[in-house]
Short mmCIF file of C-alpha atoms in Angstrom, two decimals:
data_model
loop_
_atom_site.label_atom_id
_atom_site.label_comp_id
_atom_site.label_asym_id
_atom_site.label_seq_id
_atom_site.Cartn_x
_atom_site.Cartn_y
_atom_site.Cartn_z
CA MET A 1 188.23 95.22 187.30
CA GLY A 2 188.66 93.29 190.50
CA ALA A 3 186.06 95.38 192.33
CA ALA A 4 183.56 95.04 189.48
CA THR A 5 184.13 91.30 189.32
CA ARG A 6 183.61 91.01 193.06
CA LYS A 7 180.31 92.88 192.80
CA ASN A 8 179.07 90.55 190.05
CA LEU A 9 180.06 87.43 191.98
CA GLU A 10 178.47 88.61 195.21
CA ASN A 11 175.28 89.57 193.37
CA ALA A 12 175.20 85.98 192.10
CA GLY A 13 175.39 84.68 195.67
CA HIS A 14 179.09 83.81 195.90
CA THR A 15 181.30 84.54 198.90
CA VAL A 16 184.40 86.52 197.91
CA ILE A 17 187.65 86.84 199.85
CA GLY A 18 189.48 89.97 198.76
CA ILE A 19 193.25 90.42 198.99
CA ASP A 20 194.55 93.99 198.84
CA LEU A 21 196.64 96.62 200.55
CA ARG A 22 193.49 98.03 202.18
CA ASP A 23 189.72 97.62 202.35
CA ALA A 24 189.76 93.85 201.93
CA GLU A 25 189.35 90.70 204.00
CA VAL A 26 193.04 89.88 203.63
CA ILE A 27 195.45 92.82 203.92
CA ALA A 28 198.80 92.03 202.31
CA ASP A 29 201.58 93.60 200.27
CA LEU A 30 202.21 91.31 197.30
CA SER A 31 205.48 93.07 196.49
CA THR A 32 207.20 91.27 199.38
CA ASP A 33 207.84 87.63 200.27
CA GLU A 34 206.29 88.19 203.67
CA GLY A 35 203.17 89.76 202.22
CA ARG A 36 202.71 86.95 199.70
CA SER A 37 203.08 84.29 202.38
CA SER A 38 200.67 86.01 204.74
CA ALA A 39 198.13 86.48 201.91
CA VAL A 40 198.20 82.75 201.15
CA ASP A 41 198.08 81.69 204.81
CA GLU A 42 195.19 83.96 205.77
CA THR A 43 193.21 83.12 202.64
CA MET A 44 193.62 79.41 203.33
CA GLN A 45 192.29 79.96 206.83
CA ARG A 46 189.32 82.00 205.67
CA CYS A 47 188.28 79.50 203.00
CA ASP A 48 188.86 76.46 205.25
CA GLY A 49 191.23 75.05 202.66
CA VAL A 50 188.74 74.98 199.76
CA LEU A 51 188.45 77.54 196.93
CA ASN A 52 186.03 77.16 194.02
CA GLY A 53 187.60 79.96 192.02
CA LEU A 54 190.44 82.46 191.96
CA VAL A 55 190.99 85.71 190.08
CA THR A 56 194.55 87.01 190.29
CA ALA A 57 193.88 90.62 189.42
CA ALA A 58 196.49 92.53 191.42
CA GLY A 59 198.55 94.65 189.07
CA LEU A 60 200.45 97.89 188.65
CA GLY A 61 201.42 99.74 185.51
CA PRO A 62 203.27 102.79 184.22
CA PRO A 63 204.10 105.35 185.43
CA VAL A 64 204.68 103.32 188.63
CA ARG A 65 208.36 102.42 188.82
CA GLY A 66 209.32 99.23 187.05
CA GLU A 67 210.77 97.43 190.06
CA LEU A 68 207.45 97.53 191.92
CA ILE A 69 205.52 96.44 188.82
CA ALA A 70 207.77 93.39 188.46
CA LYS A 71 207.36 92.42 192.11
CA VAL A 72 203.56 92.59 192.09
CA ASN A 73 202.50 91.69 188.54
CA TYR A 74 204.58 88.56 188.12
CA PHE A 75 206.01 87.38 191.41
CA GLY A 76 202.95 88.37 193.45
CA SER A 77 200.58 86.69 191.01
CA VAL A 78 202.58 83.46 190.77
CA ALA A 79 202.93 83.28 194.55
CA LEU A 80 199.14 83.33 194.91
CA LEU A 81 198.61 80.84 192.09
CA GLU A 82 201.11 78.40 193.55
CA GLY A 83 200.22 78.96 197.18
CA LEU A 84 196.45 78.63 196.74
CA ARG A 85 196.56 75.70 194.32
CA PRO A 86 195.95 73.10 197.08
CA ALA A 87 192.70 74.85 198.05
CA LEU A 88 191.63 74.93 194.41
CA ALA A 89 192.41 71.23 194.01
CA ALA A 90 190.30 70.50 197.08
CA ALA A 91 187.24 72.01 195.37
CA ASP A 92 187.10 69.26 192.72
CA GLY A 93 186.46 71.49 189.72
CA ALA A 94 187.85 74.98 190.40
CA GLN A 95 188.35 77.67 187.76
CA VAL A 96 191.06 80.34 187.77
CA VAL A 97 191.44 83.56 185.79
CA GLN A 98 194.76 85.39 185.64
CA ILE A 99 194.55 88.97 184.40
CA GLY A 100 197.05 89.36 181.57
CA SER A 101 197.26 92.17 179.03
CA ASN A 102 197.51 92.74 175.31
CA SER A 103 200.75 94.52 176.22
CA SER A 104 202.23 91.02 176.25
CA THR A 105 202.03 90.96 172.44
CA THR A 106 201.76 94.60 171.40
CA SER A 107 204.66 96.10 173.38
CA PRO A 108 207.65 96.19 171.03
CA ASN A 109 211.09 94.83 171.88
CA LEU A 110 210.38 93.26 175.24
CA PRO A 111 213.72 91.87 176.51
CA ALA A 112 213.77 88.07 176.23
CA GLU A 113 216.21 87.85 179.13
CA LEU A 114 213.75 89.70 181.40
CA VAL A 115 210.91 87.37 180.44
CA GLU A 116 213.18 84.39 181.18
CA ALA A 117 214.20 85.84 184.55
CA TYR A 118 210.53 86.08 185.47
CA LEU A 119 209.81 82.53 184.33
CA ASN A 120 212.88 81.20 186.13
CA GLY A 121 211.58 82.71 189.35
CA ASP A 122 214.74 84.81 189.65
CA GLU A 123 213.37 87.94 191.28
CA PRO A 124 216.74 89.65 191.95
CA GLU A 125 217.77 89.18 188.30
CA ALA A 126 214.43 90.44 187.04
CA ILE A 127 214.73 93.55 189.20
CA ARG A 128 218.30 94.08 188.02
CA LEU A 129 217.24 93.91 184.38
CA VAL A 130 214.28 96.23 184.93
CA ASN A 131 216.54 98.78 186.58
CA LEU A 132 218.83 98.74 183.53
CA THR A 133 215.99 100.18 181.44
CA PRO A 134 216.21 103.98 181.13
CA GLN A 135 213.52 105.83 183.02
CA PRO A 136 210.70 106.67 182.56
CA PHE A 137 210.16 103.61 180.36
CA ASP A 138 211.30 101.01 182.89
CA GLY A 139 207.65 100.74 183.90
CA ALA A 140 206.46 99.92 180.38
CA ILE A 141 209.13 97.24 179.92
CA ALA A 142 208.50 95.72 183.34
CA TYR A 143 204.75 95.71 182.68
CA GLY A 144 204.74 94.18 179.21
CA ALA A 145 207.33 91.56 180.12
CA SER A 146 205.53 90.66 183.36
CA LYS A 147 202.26 90.10 181.53
CA LEU A 148 203.96 88.05 178.81
CA ALA A 149 205.76 85.92 181.40
CA VAL A 150 202.71 85.31 183.59
CA SER A 151 200.66 84.35 180.52
CA ARG A 152 203.31 81.82 179.53
CA TRP A 153 203.53 80.55 183.10
CA CYS A 154 199.79 79.96 183.11
CA ARG A 155 199.80 78.16 179.76
CA ARG A 156 202.59 75.86 180.94
CA ALA A 157 200.94 75.18 184.29
CA ALA A 158 197.40 74.86 182.98
CA VAL A 159 197.99 71.57 181.15
CA SER A 160 200.03 69.95 183.94
CA ASP A 161 199.04 67.21 186.36
CA GLU A 162 199.14 69.75 189.19
CA TRP A 163 196.45 71.91 187.56
CA ILE A 164 194.05 70.36 185.06
CA GLY A 165 195.08 66.95 186.41
CA GLN A 166 193.63 68.10 189.74
CA GLY A 167 190.49 69.48 188.09
CA ILE A 168 191.64 73.13 188.06
CA ALA A 169 190.96 75.05 184.83
CA LEU A 170 193.45 77.92 184.49
CA ASN A 171 193.04 80.61 181.83
CA VAL A 172 194.22 84.16 181.10
CA ILE A 173 192.21 87.16 179.98
CA ALA A 174 194.22 89.80 178.11
CA PRO A 175 192.46 93.18 178.15
CA GLY A 176 193.44 96.22 176.17
CA PRO A 177 192.76 99.69 177.58
CA VAL A 178 190.14 99.58 180.34
CA GLN A 179 188.86 102.75 181.96
CA THR A 180 190.39 102.30 185.40
CA PRO A 181 192.30 104.63 187.74
CA LEU A 182 195.47 102.87 186.54
CA LEU A 183 194.78 103.82 182.92
CA GLN A 184 193.86 107.37 183.90
CA MET A 185 197.11 107.73 185.83
CA GLY A 186 199.00 106.80 182.67
CA LYS A 187 196.97 109.23 180.57
CA ASP A 188 197.73 112.04 183.02
CA ASP A 189 201.49 111.36 182.88
CA ASP A 190 203.56 113.67 180.67
CA ASP A 191 205.58 110.80 179.18
CA TYR A 192 202.99 108.04 178.91
CA GLY A 193 199.94 110.16 178.16
CA PRO A 194 200.78 110.86 174.49
CA LEU A 195 201.69 107.20 173.95
CA LEU A 196 198.39 105.97 175.34
CA GLU A 197 196.44 108.48 173.31
CA GLY A 198 198.14 107.20 170.17
CA PHE A 199 197.61 103.51 171.00
CA PRO A 200 195.42 102.05 168.24
CA VAL A 201 192.14 100.48 169.35
CA PRO A 202 189.96 99.65 166.32
CA ALA A 203 186.81 99.31 168.47
CA GLY A 204 187.26 102.85 169.79
CA ASP A 205 187.02 103.97 173.39
CA PRO A 206 188.51 102.00 176.31
CA ALA A 207 186.36 99.20 177.67
CA SER A 208 184.44 99.64 180.90
CA VAL A 209 185.34 97.67 184.01
CA ASP A 210 181.86 96.14 183.95
CA LEU A 211 182.45 94.67 180.49
CA LEU A 212 185.68 93.00 181.61
CA ALA A 213 184.04 91.81 184.81
CA ASP A 214 181.38 90.04 182.73
CA TRP A 215 184.13 88.25 180.79
CA ILE A 216 185.92 87.21 183.98
CA VAL A 217 182.74 85.86 185.55
CA PHE A 218 182.06 83.93 182.33
CA LEU A 219 185.51 82.33 182.57
CA LEU A 220 184.63 81.24 186.11
CA SER A 221 181.33 79.72 184.97
CA PRO A 222 180.45 76.15 183.92
CA ALA A 223 180.13 77.33 180.32
CA ALA A 224 183.91 77.96 180.23
CA ARG A 225 184.83 74.69 181.89
CA PHE A 226 186.52 73.21 178.81
CA ALA A 227 188.84 76.20 178.35
CA CYS A 228 192.32 75.26 179.57
CA GLY A 229 195.45 77.35 179.11
CA SER A 230 193.67 79.83 176.86
CA VAL A 231 194.77 83.46 176.55
CA ILE A 232 191.66 85.38 175.55
CA PHE A 233 192.14 88.86 174.11
CA VAL A 234 189.41 91.36 174.93
CA ASP A 235 191.23 94.40 173.64
CA GLY A 236 189.11 96.11 171.02
CA GLY A 237 191.12 94.59 168.18
CA THR A 238 194.60 95.98 168.85
CA ASP A 239 196.36 92.60 168.84
CA ALA A 240 194.60 91.63 165.60
CA LEU A 241 195.51 94.97 164.03
CA LEU A 242 199.21 94.78 164.91
CA ARG A 243 199.71 91.02 164.56
CA GLY A 244 197.02 89.89 162.17
CA ASP A 245 198.95 86.93 160.75
CA ALA A 246 200.89 85.99 163.89
CA TRP A 247 198.04 83.88 165.26
CA PRO A 248 196.70 81.26 164.69
CA GLU A 249 199.98 79.62 163.80
CA THR A 250 200.30 76.07 162.55
CA PHE A 251 201.96 73.32 164.55
CA THR A 252 204.64 71.39 162.66
CA MET A 253 206.26 68.04 163.38
CA GLU A 254 209.22 66.27 161.88
CA PHE A 255 208.77 62.61 161.00
#
Protein backbone atom coordinates (compact mmCIF):
# COMPACT_ATOMS: atom_id res chain seq x y z
CA MET A 1 0.00 0.00 0.00
CA GLY A 2 2.82 2.36 0.79
CA ALA A 3 4.55 1.71 -2.53
CA ALA A 4 1.32 2.19 -4.49
CA THR A 5 0.57 5.41 -2.61
CA ARG A 6 4.06 6.69 -3.33
CA LYS A 7 3.61 6.00 -7.03
CA ASN A 8 0.32 7.92 -7.12
CA LEU A 9 1.78 10.89 -5.26
CA GLU A 10 4.87 11.07 -7.45
CA ASN A 11 2.74 10.81 -10.59
CA ALA A 12 0.84 13.84 -9.28
CA GLY A 13 4.09 15.79 -8.96
CA HIS A 14 4.75 15.42 -5.23
CA THR A 15 8.16 14.71 -3.70
CA VAL A 16 8.07 11.66 -1.43
CA ILE A 17 10.54 10.75 1.31
CA GLY A 18 10.36 7.02 2.00
CA ILE A 19 11.27 5.43 5.33
CA ASP A 20 11.99 1.70 5.29
CA LEU A 21 14.47 -1.01 6.14
CA ARG A 22 15.80 -0.90 2.57
CA ASP A 23 15.27 0.76 -0.81
CA ALA A 24 14.18 4.10 0.60
CA GLU A 25 15.55 7.59 1.15
CA VAL A 26 15.64 7.06 4.91
CA ILE A 27 16.84 3.64 6.08
CA ALA A 28 15.69 2.90 9.62
CA ASP A 29 14.45 0.08 11.84
CA LEU A 30 11.26 1.30 13.51
CA SER A 31 11.32 -1.57 16.00
CA THR A 32 14.08 0.18 17.97
CA ASP A 33 14.38 3.50 19.78
CA GLU A 34 17.53 4.28 17.84
CA GLY A 35 15.89 3.53 14.51
CA ARG A 36 12.86 5.68 15.29
CA SER A 37 15.03 8.61 16.35
CA SER A 38 17.24 8.36 13.28
CA ALA A 39 14.17 8.12 11.01
CA VAL A 40 12.77 11.33 12.46
CA ASP A 41 16.10 13.18 12.40
CA GLU A 42 16.97 12.27 8.82
CA THR A 43 13.46 12.97 7.55
CA MET A 44 13.52 16.39 9.19
CA GLN A 45 16.80 17.13 7.44
CA ARG A 46 15.56 15.96 4.06
CA CYS A 47 12.34 17.99 4.22
CA ASP A 48 14.06 21.10 5.64
CA GLY A 49 11.68 21.02 8.57
CA VAL A 50 8.45 21.24 6.53
CA LEU A 51 6.13 18.34 5.61
CA ASN A 52 2.85 18.82 3.75
CA GLY A 53 1.67 15.28 4.40
CA LEU A 54 2.54 12.05 6.16
CA VAL A 55 1.41 8.45 5.69
CA THR A 56 2.42 6.15 8.53
CA ALA A 57 2.13 2.86 6.70
CA ALA A 58 4.84 0.70 8.27
CA GLY A 59 3.29 -2.45 9.65
CA LEU A 60 3.79 -6.14 10.30
CA GLY A 61 1.24 -8.87 10.83
CA PRO A 62 0.85 -12.56 11.59
CA PRO A 63 2.63 -14.91 11.35
CA VAL A 64 5.45 -12.51 12.32
CA ARG A 65 6.08 -12.84 16.04
CA GLY A 66 3.93 -10.63 18.23
CA GLU A 67 6.75 -8.77 19.94
CA LEU A 68 8.03 -7.35 16.66
CA ILE A 69 4.51 -6.43 15.52
CA ALA A 70 3.97 -4.45 18.73
CA LYS A 71 7.26 -2.60 18.36
CA VAL A 72 6.66 -1.51 14.77
CA ASN A 73 2.88 -1.14 14.42
CA TYR A 74 2.23 0.94 17.50
CA PHE A 75 5.44 2.31 18.96
CA GLY A 76 7.11 2.87 15.58
CA SER A 77 4.04 4.63 14.18
CA VAL A 78 3.55 6.88 17.21
CA ALA A 79 7.24 7.80 17.26
CA LEU A 80 6.97 9.07 13.69
CA LEU A 81 3.69 10.88 14.34
CA GLU A 82 5.08 12.64 17.40
CA GLY A 83 8.55 13.24 16.04
CA LEU A 84 7.45 14.68 12.69
CA ARG A 85 4.58 16.77 14.05
CA PRO A 86 6.68 19.99 14.16
CA ALA A 87 7.42 19.67 10.43
CA LEU A 88 3.73 19.12 9.72
CA ALA A 89 2.79 22.16 11.80
CA ALA A 90 5.29 24.23 9.82
CA ALA A 91 3.40 23.45 6.59
CA ASP A 92 0.31 25.42 7.66
CA GLY A 93 -2.29 22.90 6.55
CA ALA A 94 -0.77 19.39 6.54
CA GLN A 95 -2.75 16.16 6.29
CA VAL A 96 -1.81 12.82 7.87
CA VAL A 97 -3.08 9.30 7.26
CA GLN A 98 -2.35 6.50 9.71
CA ILE A 99 -2.93 3.00 8.36
CA GLY A 100 -5.19 1.18 10.80
CA SER A 101 -7.10 -2.05 10.22
CA ASN A 102 -10.57 -3.49 10.58
CA SER A 103 -8.84 -5.98 12.89
CA SER A 104 -9.20 -3.25 15.50
CA THR A 105 -12.94 -4.00 15.68
CA THR A 106 -13.33 -7.49 14.22
CA SER A 107 -10.66 -9.36 16.22
CA PRO A 108 -12.43 -10.96 19.18
CA ASN A 109 -11.30 -10.65 22.79
CA LEU A 110 -8.44 -8.21 22.39
CA PRO A 111 -6.92 -7.73 25.87
CA ALA A 112 -7.88 -4.33 27.29
CA GLU A 113 -4.71 -4.27 29.38
CA LEU A 114 -2.57 -4.64 26.24
CA VAL A 115 -4.40 -1.79 24.50
CA GLU A 116 -3.85 0.36 27.61
CA ALA A 117 -0.16 -0.53 27.74
CA TYR A 118 0.18 0.66 24.15
CA LEU A 119 -1.69 3.90 24.85
CA ASN A 120 0.31 4.52 28.02
CA GLY A 121 3.50 4.29 25.98
CA ASP A 122 4.69 1.40 28.15
CA GLU A 123 6.62 -0.65 25.62
CA PRO A 124 8.13 -3.16 28.09
CA GLU A 125 4.67 -3.91 29.54
CA ALA A 126 3.14 -4.25 26.10
CA ILE A 127 5.85 -6.71 25.08
CA ARG A 128 5.38 -8.64 28.32
CA LEU A 129 1.65 -8.96 27.72
CA VAL A 130 2.13 -9.99 24.10
CA ASN A 131 4.56 -12.69 25.15
CA LEU A 132 1.98 -14.10 27.56
CA THR A 133 -0.25 -14.97 24.60
CA PRO A 134 0.18 -18.60 23.49
CA GLN A 135 1.91 -18.98 20.15
CA PRO A 136 1.17 -18.93 17.28
CA PHE A 137 -1.62 -16.46 18.05
CA ASP A 138 0.54 -13.87 19.81
CA GLY A 139 0.88 -12.19 16.42
CA ALA A 140 -2.88 -11.85 15.91
CA ILE A 141 -3.38 -10.38 19.39
CA ALA A 142 -0.45 -7.99 19.04
CA TYR A 143 -1.70 -6.91 15.61
CA GLY A 144 -5.34 -6.29 16.46
CA ALA A 145 -4.52 -4.54 19.72
CA SER A 146 -1.84 -2.38 18.07
CA LYS A 147 -4.25 -1.21 15.39
CA LEU A 148 -6.99 -0.51 17.94
CA ALA A 149 -4.57 1.44 20.14
CA VAL A 150 -3.05 3.50 17.32
CA SER A 151 -6.54 4.35 16.03
CA ARG A 152 -7.53 5.57 19.48
CA TRP A 153 -4.27 7.49 19.81
CA CYS A 154 -4.98 9.25 16.54
CA ARG A 155 -8.56 10.14 17.49
CA ARG A 156 -7.38 11.60 20.79
CA ALA A 157 -4.52 13.53 19.21
CA ALA A 158 -6.43 14.69 16.13
CA VAL A 159 -8.71 17.09 18.02
CA SER A 160 -5.97 18.54 20.24
CA ASP A 161 -4.29 21.93 20.07
CA GLU A 162 -1.06 20.22 19.02
CA TRP A 163 -2.69 18.74 15.90
CA ILE A 164 -5.79 20.38 14.43
CA GLY A 165 -4.93 23.47 16.48
CA GLN A 166 -1.73 23.65 14.43
CA GLY A 167 -3.59 23.04 11.16
CA ILE A 168 -2.76 19.31 10.94
CA ALA A 169 -5.65 17.03 9.91
CA LEU A 170 -5.04 13.51 11.24
CA ASN A 171 -7.20 10.57 10.15
CA VAL A 172 -7.07 6.77 10.05
CA ILE A 173 -7.93 4.42 7.21
CA ALA A 174 -8.92 0.91 8.31
CA PRO A 175 -8.56 -1.60 5.48
CA GLY A 176 -9.76 -5.16 5.48
CA PRO A 177 -7.86 -7.80 3.50
CA VAL A 178 -5.64 -6.21 0.85
CA GLN A 179 -3.69 -8.33 -1.61
CA THR A 180 -0.19 -7.63 -0.33
CA PRO A 181 2.81 -9.86 0.41
CA LEU A 182 1.85 -9.56 4.09
CA LEU A 183 -1.60 -11.03 3.43
CA GLN A 184 -0.15 -13.76 1.23
CA MET A 185 2.32 -14.70 3.96
CA GLY A 186 -0.61 -15.19 6.32
CA LYS A 187 -2.53 -17.24 3.76
CA ASP A 188 0.48 -19.51 3.26
CA ASP A 189 0.83 -20.14 7.01
CA ASP A 190 -0.55 -23.44 8.31
CA ASP A 191 -2.19 -21.82 11.35
CA TYR A 192 -3.38 -18.50 9.94
CA GLY A 193 -4.22 -19.62 6.41
CA PRO A 194 -7.51 -21.37 7.27
CA LEU A 195 -8.56 -18.43 9.47
CA LEU A 196 -7.96 -15.91 6.71
CA GLU A 197 -9.79 -18.04 4.18
CA GLY A 198 -12.80 -18.14 6.51
CA PHE A 199 -12.75 -14.39 7.25
CA PRO A 200 -16.06 -12.96 5.97
CA VAL A 201 -15.80 -10.19 3.37
CA PRO A 202 -19.25 -9.42 1.91
CA ALA A 203 -17.74 -7.59 -1.09
CA GLY A 204 -15.73 -10.67 -2.05
CA ASP A 205 -12.08 -10.80 -2.99
CA PRO A 206 -9.37 -8.81 -1.17
CA ALA A 207 -8.91 -5.23 -2.29
CA SER A 208 -6.01 -4.26 -4.53
CA VAL A 209 -3.21 -2.05 -3.27
CA ASP A 210 -4.12 0.48 -5.96
CA LEU A 211 -7.65 0.84 -4.58
CA LEU A 212 -6.34 1.57 -1.08
CA ALA A 213 -3.72 3.93 -2.47
CA ASP A 214 -6.50 5.95 -4.13
CA TRP A 215 -8.26 6.25 -0.77
CA ILE A 216 -5.07 7.34 0.99
CA VAL A 217 -4.31 9.98 -1.63
CA PHE A 218 -7.89 11.24 -1.30
CA LEU A 219 -7.39 11.63 2.46
CA LEU A 220 -4.30 13.72 1.71
CA SER A 221 -6.22 15.94 -0.72
CA PRO A 222 -8.04 19.27 -0.18
CA ALA A 223 -11.37 17.46 -0.57
CA ALA A 224 -10.73 15.63 2.73
CA ARG A 225 -9.56 18.70 4.60
CA PHE A 226 -12.55 18.80 6.97
CA ALA A 227 -12.06 15.20 8.11
CA CYS A 228 -10.48 15.20 11.57
CA GLY A 229 -10.04 12.15 13.79
CA SER A 230 -12.06 9.94 11.45
CA VAL A 231 -11.51 6.19 11.22
CA ILE A 232 -12.63 5.22 7.73
CA PHE A 233 -13.32 1.54 7.07
CA VAL A 234 -12.51 0.34 3.57
CA ASP A 235 -12.91 -3.35 4.30
CA GLY A 236 -15.48 -4.82 1.96
CA GLY A 237 -18.18 -4.73 4.62
CA THR A 238 -16.71 -6.99 7.31
CA ASP A 239 -17.05 -4.48 10.14
CA ALA A 240 -20.66 -3.75 9.13
CA LEU A 241 -21.42 -7.47 8.94
CA LEU A 242 -20.00 -8.31 12.37
CA ARG A 243 -20.95 -5.10 14.20
CA GLY A 244 -23.91 -3.73 12.31
CA ASP A 245 -25.52 -1.97 15.28
CA ALA A 246 -22.33 -1.02 17.14
CA TRP A 247 -21.84 2.16 15.12
CA PRO A 248 -23.10 4.87 14.85
CA GLU A 249 -23.73 5.09 18.56
CA THR A 250 -25.54 7.96 20.24
CA PHE A 251 -23.84 10.39 22.57
CA THR A 252 -25.58 10.85 25.92
CA MET A 253 -25.24 13.55 28.55
CA GLU A 254 -26.54 13.86 32.07
CA PHE A 255 -28.13 17.17 33.03
